[in-house]
Amino acid sequence: MEGLLRFLVAKVILLALASSFVSCYDPSPLQDFCVAVDDVNGVFVNGKFCKDPKYVKAEDFFTSGLNIAGNTMNRVGSNVTNVNVDKIPGLNTLGVSLVRIDFAPGGQNPPHTHPRATEILVLVEGTLLVGFVTSNQDNNRLFSKVLYPGDVFVFPIGMIHFQVNIGRMNAVAFAGLGSQNPGTITIADAVFGSTPLIMPEILAKAFQLDVNVVRFLEGRFSSKYDHHY
């Protein structure tokens, strides 16, 4: 099982790297690497400042812990462990990142979108129902599939997508994303838990709900309790 896990994770990483080099959303690097370093001068750039190459070390390209299951004891029954530029500074400008997603039985990675990355996911354990919805111009078509260990599914950049554990055992997936910092917008959290809140009357009309139902939902999400990631 451990050998299969290593093979599948390596497959995801290679596919993500290949896609990022061919059609990378992040700016292409102009040097071998640009290891991220924090700067407190108050200047913001599209990415992160580079460490002086003379001080770069192997640890700048390394992290560990993806063999450890995430805590799924939360309201959605899943946990996402991110490996992005904040975890590995050497990812800066390379246009790729990785996540591990753990699911309890019945758990889900609720509908969300990555504004800066395509995602390619491989299932290692369990059974997942996955899918994404296309844009309004494409009539919001749903593309959905049941995945079994070893199956791979792609979620195009910006599309609302989800994963749900429909099996009786825990599920584990790994996903590569075509950005060092793909970003995540969880739809329910963003709509009903924004800061400040969207006027309930606006959401009531948009979702064709009673305004009191919207107020209830905003009360549930506005506290930001137990947000997924």
mmCIF file of N, CA and C in Angstrom, residues 43-153:
data_model
loop_
_atom_site.group_PDB
_atom_site.id
_atom_site.type_symbol
_atom_site.label_atom_id
_atom_site.label_comp_id
_atom_site.label_asym_id
_atom_site.label_seq_id
_atom_site.Cartn_x
_atom_site.Cartn_y
_atom_site.Cartn_z
ATOM 1 N N VAL A 43 6.071 46.651 0.910
ATOM 2 C CA VAL A 43 5.919 46.615 -0.539
ATOM 3 C C VAL A 43 5.332 45.259 -0.928
ATOM 4 N N PHE A 44 4.286 45.275 -1.752
ATOM 5 C CA PHE A 44 3.652 44.042 -2.182
ATOM 6 C C PHE A 44 3.994 43.776 -3.647
ATOM 7 N N VAL A 45 4.272 42.511 -3.953
ATOM 8 C CA VAL A 45 4.548 42.113 -5.328
ATOM 9 C C VAL A 45 3.652 40.935 -5.663
ATOM 10 N N ASN A 46 3.552 40.608 -6.960
ATOM 11 C CA ASN A 46 2.748 39.471 -7.383
ATOM 12 C C ASN A 46 3.551 38.196 -7.171
ATOM 13 N N GLY A 47 3.551 37.730 -5.939
ATOM 14 C CA GLY A 47 4.377 36.612 -5.525
ATOM 15 C C GLY A 47 5.110 36.990 -4.256
ATOM 16 N N LYS A 48 6.344 36.582 -4.126
ATOM 17 C CA LYS A 48 7.129 36.897 -2.938
ATOM 18 C C LYS A 48 8.528 37.322 -3.343
ATOM 19 N N PHE A 49 9.190 38.048 -2.448
ATOM 20 C CA PHE A 49 10.569 38.444 -2.685
ATOM 21 C C PHE A 49 11.475 37.218 -2.693
ATOM 22 N N CYS A 50 12.611 37.339 -3.361
ATOM 23 C CA CYS A 50 13.552 36.231 -3.493
ATOM 24 C C CYS A 50 14.665 36.326 -2.458
ATOM 25 N N LYS A 51 14.993 35.197 -1.891
ATOM 26 C CA LYS A 51 16.164 35.105 -1.023
ATOM 27 C C LYS A 51 17.424 35.187 -1.884
ATOM 28 N N ASP A 52 18.466 35.771 -1.350
ATOM 29 C CA ASP A 52 19.754 35.786 -2.043
ATOM 30 C C ASP A 52 20.173 34.342 -2.308
ATOM 31 N N PRO A 53 20.415 33.961 -3.572
ATOM 32 C CA PRO A 53 20.756 32.568 -3.898
ATOM 33 C C PRO A 53 21.915 32.010 -3.082
ATOM 34 N N LYS A 54 22.807 32.890 -2.612
ATOM 35 C CA LYS A 54 23.946 32.405 -1.831
ATOM 36 C C LYS A 54 23.505 31.769 -0.521
ATOM 37 N N TYR A 55 22.306 32.130 -0.050
ATOM 38 C CA TYR A 55 21.839 31.638 1.248
ATOM 39 C C TYR A 55 20.752 30.568 1.119
ATOM 40 N N VAL A 56 20.470 30.150 -0.091
ATOM 41 C CA VAL A 56 19.474 29.102 -0.304
ATOM 42 C C VAL A 56 20.051 27.748 0.118
ATOM 43 N N LYS A 57 19.201 26.932 0.765
ATOM 44 C CA LYS A 57 19.630 25.600 1.192
ATOM 45 C C LYS A 57 18.555 24.584 0.843
ATOM 46 N N ALA A 58 18.883 23.313 1.000
ATOM 47 C CA ALA A 58 17.970 22.241 0.605
ATOM 48 C C ALA A 58 16.635 22.327 1.336
ATOM 49 N N GLU A 59 16.667 22.770 2.584
ATOM 50 C CA GLU A 59 15.443 22.866 3.373
ATOM 51 C C GLU A 59 14.419 23.828 2.762
ATOM 52 N N ASP A 60 14.878 24.759 1.921
ATOM 53 C CA ASP A 60 13.962 25.690 1.264
ATOM 54 C C ASP A 60 13.068 25.000 0.237
ATOM 55 N N PHE A 61 13.432 23.769 -0.150
ATOM 56 C CA PHE A 61 12.661 23.018 -1.141
ATOM 57 C C PHE A 61 12.002 21.783 -0.536
ATOM 58 N N PHE A 62 11.848 21.754 0.773
ATOM 59 C CA PHE A 62 11.449 20.528 1.465
ATOM 60 C C PHE A 62 10.371 20.797 2.504
ATOM 61 N N THR A 63 9.464 19.827 2.656
ATOM 62 C CA THR A 63 8.574 19.777 3.806
ATOM 63 C C THR A 63 8.252 18.316 4.049
ATOM 64 N N SER A 64 7.595 18.006 5.158
ATOM 65 C CA SER A 64 7.241 16.630 5.473
ATOM 66 C C SER A 64 5.864 16.609 6.125
ATOM 67 N N GLY A 65 5.351 15.417 6.347
ATOM 68 C CA GLY A 65 4.100 15.291 7.074
ATOM 69 C C GLY A 65 2.902 14.853 6.253
ATOM 70 N N LEU A 66 3.060 14.683 4.934
ATOM 71 C CA LEU A 66 1.905 14.281 4.131
ATOM 72 C C LEU A 66 1.506 12.830 4.361
ATOM 73 N N ASN A 67 2.295 12.093 5.124
ATOM 74 C CA ASN A 67 1.914 10.736 5.509
ATOM 75 C C ASN A 67 0.969 10.724 6.702
ATOM 76 N N ILE A 68 0.732 11.890 7.300
ATOM 77 C CA ILE A 68 -0.104 11.995 8.498
ATOM 78 C C ILE A 68 -1.511 12.414 8.097
ATOM 79 N N ALA A 69 -2.503 11.653 8.546
ATOM 80 C CA ALA A 69 -3.900 11.966 8.220
ATOM 81 C C ALA A 69 -4.327 13.253 8.902
ATOM 82 N N GLY A 70 -5.107 14.075 8.193
ATOM 83 C CA GLY A 70 -5.644 15.297 8.766
ATOM 84 C C GLY A 70 -6.849 15.016 9.641
ATOM 85 N N ASN A 71 -7.154 15.947 10.534
ATOM 86 C CA ASN A 71 -8.285 15.825 11.458
ATOM 87 C C ASN A 71 -9.595 16.144 10.728
ATOM 88 N N THR A 72 -10.466 15.162 10.610
ATOM 89 C CA THR A 72 -11.732 15.348 9.902
ATOM 90 C C THR A 72 -12.911 15.575 10.851
ATOM 91 N N MET A 73 -12.621 15.829 12.115
ATOM 92 C CA MET A 73 -13.689 16.059 13.091
ATOM 93 C C MET A 73 -14.140 17.513 13.006
ATOM 94 N N ASN A 74 -14.857 17.840 11.966
ATOM 95 C CA ASN A 74 -15.368 19.192 11.770
ATOM 96 C C ASN A 74 -16.705 19.120 11.048
ATOM 97 N N ARG A 75 -17.300 20.249 10.764
ATOM 98 C CA ARG A 75 -18.673 20.265 10.242
ATOM 99 C C ARG A 75 -18.807 19.689 8.845
ATOM 100 N N VAL A 76 -17.719 19.607 8.082
ATOM 101 C CA VAL A 76 -17.816 19.046 6.729
ATOM 102 C C VAL A 76 -17.194 17.661 6.621
ATOM 103 N N GLY A 77 -16.505 17.208 7.668
ATOM 104 C CA GLY A 77 -15.963 15.860 7.668
ATOM 105 C C GLY A 77 -14.776 15.648 6.767
ATOM 106 N N SER A 78 -13.990 16.692 6.554
ATOM 107 C CA SER A 78 -12.794 16.541 5.733
ATOM 108 C C SER A 78 -11.716 17.501 6.214
ATOM 109 N N ASN A 79 -10.502 17.280 5.705
ATOM 110 C CA ASN A 79 -9.381 18.138 6.079
ATOM 111 C C ASN A 79 -8.430 18.254 4.893
ATOM 112 N N VAL A 80 -8.009 19.470 4.602
ATOM 113 C CA VAL A 80 -7.064 19.715 3.514
ATOM 114 C C VAL A 80 -5.727 20.152 4.104
ATOM 115 N N THR A 81 -4.670 19.412 3.779
ATOM 116 C CA THR A 81 -3.307 19.767 4.183
ATOM 117 C C THR A 81 -2.615 20.380 2.976
ATOM 118 N N ASN A 82 -2.322 21.665 3.063
ATOM 119 C CA ASN A 82 -1.739 22.405 1.942
ATOM 120 C C ASN A 82 -0.217 22.307 1.934
ATOM 121 N N VAL A 83 0.328 22.138 0.755
ATOM 122 C CA VAL A 83 1.778 22.278 0.547
ATOM 123 C C VAL A 83 1.936 23.315 -0.556
ATOM 124 N N ASN A 84 2.003 24.579 -0.142
ATOM 125 C CA ASN A 84 2.130 25.681 -1.093
ATOM 126 C C ASN A 84 3.374 26.485 -0.765
ATOM 127 N N VAL A 85 3.479 27.666 -1.325
ATOM 128 C CA VAL A 85 4.687 28.473 -1.134
ATOM 129 C C VAL A 85 4.892 28.858 0.320
ATOM 130 N N ASP A 86 3.833 28.871 1.119
ATOM 131 C CA ASP A 86 3.992 29.172 2.542
ATOM 132 C C ASP A 86 4.652 28.018 3.288
ATOM 133 N N LYS A 87 4.511 26.794 2.766
ATOM 134 C CA LYS A 87 5.145 25.621 3.374
ATOM 135 C C LYS A 87 6.526 25.356 2.780
ATOM 136 N N ILE A 88 6.655 25.549 1.467
ATOM 137 C CA ILE A 88 7.933 25.327 0.785
ATOM 138 C C ILE A 88 8.300 26.611 0.050
ATOM 139 N N PRO A 89 9.147 27.449 0.632
ATOM 140 C CA PRO A 89 9.491 28.726 -0.010
ATOM 141 C C PRO A 89 10.047 28.566 -1.415
ATOM 142 N N GLY A 90 10.697 27.416 -1.693
ATOM 143 C CA GLY A 90 11.268 27.182 -3.012
ATOM 144 C C GLY A 90 10.241 27.044 -4.118
ATOM 145 N N LEU A 91 8.932 26.919 -3.771
ATOM 146 C CA LEU A 91 7.894 26.869 -4.787
ATOM 147 C C LEU A 91 7.644 28.218 -5.444
ATOM 148 N N ASN A 92 8.135 29.292 -4.846
ATOM 149 C CA ASN A 92 7.898 30.629 -5.377
ATOM 150 C C ASN A 92 8.311 30.716 -6.847
ATOM 151 N N THR A 93 7.405 31.172 -7.682
ATOM 152 C CA THR A 93 7.535 31.355 -9.141
ATOM 153 C C THR A 93 7.482 30.049 -9.935
ATOM 154 N N LEU A 94 7.365 28.895 -9.283
ATOM 155 C CA LEU A 94 7.394 27.629 -10.018
ATOM 156 C C LEU A 94 6.017 27.184 -10.498
ATOM 157 N N GLY A 95 4.957 27.813 -10.037
ATOM 158 C CA GLY A 95 3.632 27.572 -10.592
ATOM 159 C C GLY A 95 3.022 26.228 -10.266
ATOM 160 N N VAL A 96 3.321 25.675 -9.079
ATOM 161 C CA VAL A 96 2.771 24.377 -8.722
ATOM 162 C C VAL A 96 2.681 24.268 -7.211
ATOM 163 N N SER A 97 1.687 23.514 -6.725
ATOM 164 C CA SER A 97 1.558 23.208 -5.309
ATOM 165 C C SER A 97 0.821 21.887 -5.167
ATOM 166 N N LEU A 98 0.659 21.433 -3.927
ATOM 167 C CA LEU A 98 0.123 20.098 -3.675
ATOM 168 C C LEU A 98 -0.739 20.136 -2.426
ATOM 169 N N VAL A 99 -1.770 19.289 -2.383
ATOM 170 C CA VAL A 99 -2.575 19.134 -1.172
ATOM 171 C C VAL A 99 -2.847 17.665 -0.916
ATOM 172 N N ARG A 100 -3.029 17.339 0.373
ATOM 173 C CA ARG A 100 -3.581 16.049 0.781
ATOM 174 C C ARG A 100 -4.974 16.330 1.321
ATOM 175 N N ILE A 101 -5.963 15.520 0.909
ATOM 176 C CA ILE A 101 -7.329 15.705 1.382
ATOM 177 C C ILE A 101 -7.792 14.418 2.047
ATOM 178 N N ASP A 102 -8.175 14.523 3.323
ATOM 179 C CA ASP A 102 -8.702 13.389 4.075
ATOM 180 C C ASP A 102 -10.205 13.548 4.249
ATOM 181 N N PHE A 103 -10.928 12.441 4.104
ATOM 182 C CA PHE A 103 -12.384 12.453 4.216
ATOM 183 C C PHE A 103 -12.841 11.388 5.208
ATOM 184 N N ALA A 104 -13.689 11.777 6.162
ATOM 185 C CA ALA A 104 -14.398 10.797 6.966
ATOM 186 C C ALA A 104 -15.535 10.227 6.118
ATOM 187 N N PRO A 105 -16.109 9.078 6.492
ATOM 188 C CA PRO A 105 -17.280 8.588 5.765
ATOM 189 C C PRO A 105 -18.384 9.649 5.727
ATOM 190 N N GLY A 106 -18.863 9.962 4.543
ATOM 191 C CA GLY A 106 -19.863 11.005 4.374
ATOM 192 C C GLY A 106 -19.304 12.410 4.342
ATOM 193 N N GLY A 107 -18.008 12.546 4.557
ATOM 194 C CA GLY A 107 -17.387 13.869 4.553
ATOM 195 C C GLY A 107 -17.269 14.424 3.150
ATOM 196 N N GLN A 108 -17.141 15.735 3.065
ATOM 197 C CA GLN A 108 -17.029 16.363 1.752
ATOM 198 C C GLN A 108 -16.053 17.536 1.789
ATOM 199 N N ASN A 109 -15.466 17.792 0.652
ATOM 200 C CA ASN A 109 -14.759 19.037 0.405
ATOM 201 C C ASN A 109 -15.781 19.893 -0.340
ATOM 202 N N PRO A 110 -16.478 20.799 0.377
ATOM 203 C CA PRO A 110 -17.687 21.423 -0.171
ATOM 204 C C PRO A 110 -17.410 22.263 -1.408
ATOM 205 N N PRO A 111 -18.454 22.596 -2.160
ATOM 206 C CA PRO A 111 -18.270 23.362 -3.396
ATOM 207 C C PRO A 111 -17.395 24.593 -3.185
ATOM 208 N N HIS A 112 -16.355 24.682 -4.012
ATOM 209 C CA HIS A 112 -15.387 25.776 -3.878
ATOM 210 C C HIS A 112 -14.728 25.978 -5.236
ATOM 211 N N THR A 113 -13.913 26.998 -5.319
ATOM 212 C CA THR A 113 -13.182 27.278 -6.546
ATOM 213 C C THR A 113 -11.779 27.742 -6.218
ATOM 214 N N HIS A 114 -10.855 27.467 -7.116
ATOM 215 C CA HIS A 114 -9.482 27.976 -7.018
ATOM 216 C C HIS A 114 -9.312 29.027 -8.116
ATOM 217 N N PRO A 115 -9.248 30.302 -7.764
ATOM 218 C CA PRO A 115 -9.223 31.347 -8.794
ATOM 219 C C PRO A 115 -7.954 31.384 -9.630
ATOM 220 N N ARG A 116 -6.890 30.712 -9.150
ATOM 221 C CA ARG A 116 -5.612 30.832 -9.852
ATOM 222 C C ARG A 116 -5.029 29.494 -10.295
ATOM 223 N N ALA A 117 -5.814 28.414 -10.286
ATOM 224 C CA ALA A 117 -5.184 27.130 -10.606
ATOM 225 C C ALA A 117 -6.171 26.087 -11.104
ATOM 226 N N THR A 118 -5.707 25.286 -12.054
ATOM 227 C CA THR A 118 -6.337 24.014 -12.391
ATOM 228 C C THR A 118 -5.878 22.994 -11.353
ATOM 229 N N GLU A 119 -6.749 22.027 -11.054
ATOM 230 C CA GLU A 119 -6.438 21.001 -10.051
ATOM 231 C C GLU A 119 -6.530 19.623 -10.706
ATOM 232 N N ILE A 120 -5.549 18.770 -10.404
ATOM 233 C CA ILE A 120 -5.593 17.382 -10.852
ATOM 234 C C ILE A 120 -5.489 16.501 -9.617
ATOM 235 N N LEU A 121 -6.490 15.641 -9.416
ATOM 236 C CA LEU A 121 -6.629 14.874 -8.176
ATOM 237 C C LEU A 121 -6.510 13.393 -8.448
ATOM 238 N N VAL A 122 -5.794 12.679 -7.570
ATOM 239 C CA VAL A 122 -5.709 11.225 -7.636
ATOM 240 C C VAL A 122 -6.204 10.659 -6.310
ATOM 241 N N LEU A 123 -7.087 9.663 -6.397
ATOM 242 C CA LEU A 123 -7.619 9.027 -5.198
ATOM 243 C C LEU A 123 -6.723 7.855 -4.808
ATOM 244 N N VAL A 124 -6.343 7.820 -3.537
ATOM 245 C CA VAL A 124 -5.464 6.774 -3.022
ATOM 246 C C VAL A 124 -6.253 5.724 -2.251
ATOM 247 N N GLU A 125 -7.217 6.162 -1.432
ATOM 248 C CA GLU A 125 -8.028 5.242 -0.641
ATOM 249 C C GLU A 125 -9.483 5.683 -0.681
ATOM 250 N N GLY A 126 -10.407 4.697 -0.629
ATOM 251 C CA GLY A 126 -11.824 5.012 -0.501
ATOM 252 C C GLY A 126 -12.521 5.217 -1.832
ATOM 253 N N THR A 127 -13.702 5.833 -1.753
ATOM 254 C CA THR A 127 -14.544 6.080 -2.930
ATOM 255 C C THR A 127 -15.070 7.507 -2.868
ATOM 256 N N LEU A 128 -14.839 8.284 -3.899
ATOM 257 C CA LEU A 128 -15.279 9.675 -3.935
ATOM 258 C C LEU A 128 -16.217 9.927 -5.105
ATOM 259 N N LEU A 129 -17.229 10.756 -4.849
ATOM 260 C CA LEU A 129 -18.013 11.365 -5.916
ATOM 261 C C LEU A 129 -17.465 12.773 -6.106
ATOM 262 N N VAL A 130 -17.006 13.072 -7.305
ATOM 263 C CA VAL A 130 -16.407 14.381 -7.571
ATOM 264 C C VAL A 130 -17.114 15.023 -8.756
ATOM 265 N N GLY A 131 -16.965 16.330 -8.884
ATOM 266 C CA GLY A 131 -17.554 16.993 -10.035
ATOM 267 C C GLY A 131 -17.246 18.471 -10.071
ATOM 268 N N PHE A 132 -17.489 19.084 -11.229
ATOM 269 C CA PHE A 132 -17.383 20.537 -11.359
ATOM 270 C C PHE A 132 -18.512 21.036 -12.247
ATOM 271 N N VAL A 133 -18.818 22.323 -12.098
ATOM 272 C CA VAL A 133 -19.899 22.962 -12.844
ATOM 273 C C VAL A 133 -19.299 24.030 -13.753
ATOM 274 N N THR A 134 -19.724 24.038 -14.996
ATOM 275 C CA THR A 134 -19.175 25.002 -15.944
ATOM 276 C C THR A 134 -19.803 26.383 -15.749
ATOM 277 N N SER A 135 -19.333 27.340 -16.515
ATOM 278 C CA SER A 135 -19.769 28.733 -16.385
ATOM 279 C C SER A 135 -21.181 28.934 -16.916
ATOM 280 N N ASN A 136 -21.757 30.108 -16.629
ATOM 281 C CA ASN A 136 -23.097 30.444 -17.120
ATOM 282 C C ASN A 136 -23.182 30.328 -18.638
ATOM 283 N N GLN A 137 -22.101 30.728 -19.324
ATOM 284 C CA GLN A 137 -22.096 30.697 -20.786
ATOM 285 C C GLN A 137 -22.222 29.274 -21.329
ATOM 286 N N ASP A 138 -21.858 28.293 -20.498
ATOM 287 C CA ASP A 138 -21.950 26.888 -20.895
ATOM 288 C C ASP A 138 -23.141 26.209 -20.213
ATOM 289 N N ASN A 139 -24.096 27.033 -19.745
ATOM 290 C CA ASN A 139 -25.340 26.531 -19.157
ATOM 291 C C ASN A 139 -25.128 25.762 -17.857
ATOM 292 N N ASN A 140 -24.024 26.076 -17.148
ATOM 293 C CA ASN A 140 -23.771 25.486 -15.822
ATOM 294 C C ASN A 140 -23.900 23.963 -15.845
ATOM 295 N N ARG A 141 -23.257 23.341 -16.808
ATOM 296 C CA ARG A 141 -23.306 21.878 -16.901
ATOM 297 C C ARG A 141 -22.476 21.241 -15.795
ATOM 298 N N LEU A 142 -22.982 20.134 -15.236
ATOM 299 C CA LEU A 142 -22.273 19.381 -14.211
ATOM 300 C C LEU A 142 -21.548 18.206 -14.851
ATOM 301 N N PHE A 143 -20.223 18.122 -14.597
ATOM 302 C CA PHE A 143 -19.429 16.967 -14.989
ATOM 303 C C PHE A 143 -19.055 16.238 -13.702
ATOM 304 N N SER A 144 -19.515 15.002 -13.561
ATOM 305 C CA SER A 144 -19.348 14.287 -12.298
ATOM 306 C C SER A 144 -18.924 12.846 -12.548
ATOM 307 N N LYS A 145 -18.182 12.279 -11.574
ATOM 308 C CA LYS A 145 -17.657 10.931 -11.732
ATOM 309 C C LYS A 145 -17.421 10.320 -10.347
ATOM 310 N N VAL A 146 -17.647 9.008 -10.239
ATOM 311 C CA VAL A 146 -17.273 8.275 -9.028
ATOM 312 C C VAL A 146 -15.849 7.765 -9.216
ATOM 313 N N LEU A 147 -14.991 8.057 -8.237
ATOM 314 C CA LEU A 147 -13.580 7.669 -8.314
ATOM 315 C C LEU A 147 -13.274 6.532 -7.344
ATOM 316 N N TYR A 148 -12.380 5.660 -7.797
ATOM 317 C CA TYR A 148 -11.864 4.569 -6.984
ATOM 318 C C TYR A 148 -10.338 4.704 -6.926
ATOM 319 N N PRO A 149 -9.673 4.002 -5.985
ATOM 320 C CA PRO A 149 -8.223 4.158 -5.843
ATOM 321 C C PRO A 149 -7.487 4.028 -7.178
ATOM 322 N N GLY A 150 -6.632 4.998 -7.441
ATOM 323 C CA GLY A 150 -5.876 5.041 -8.691
ATOM 324 C C GLY A 150 -6.509 5.887 -9.768
ATOM 325 N N ASP A 151 -7.779 6.288 -9.578
ATOM 326 C CA ASP A 151 -8.447 7.141 -10.562
ATOM 327 C C ASP A 151 -7.990 8.589 -10.425
ATOM 328 N N VAL A 152 -8.017 9.291 -11.558
ATOM 329 C CA VAL A 152 -7.562 10.684 -11.621
ATOM 330 C C VAL A 152 -8.665 11.535 -12.236
ATOM 331 N N PHE A 153 -8.857 12.759 -11.707
ATOM 332 C CA PHE A 153 -9.874 13.662 -12.243
ATOM 333 C C PHE A 153 -9.311 15.072 -12.241
#
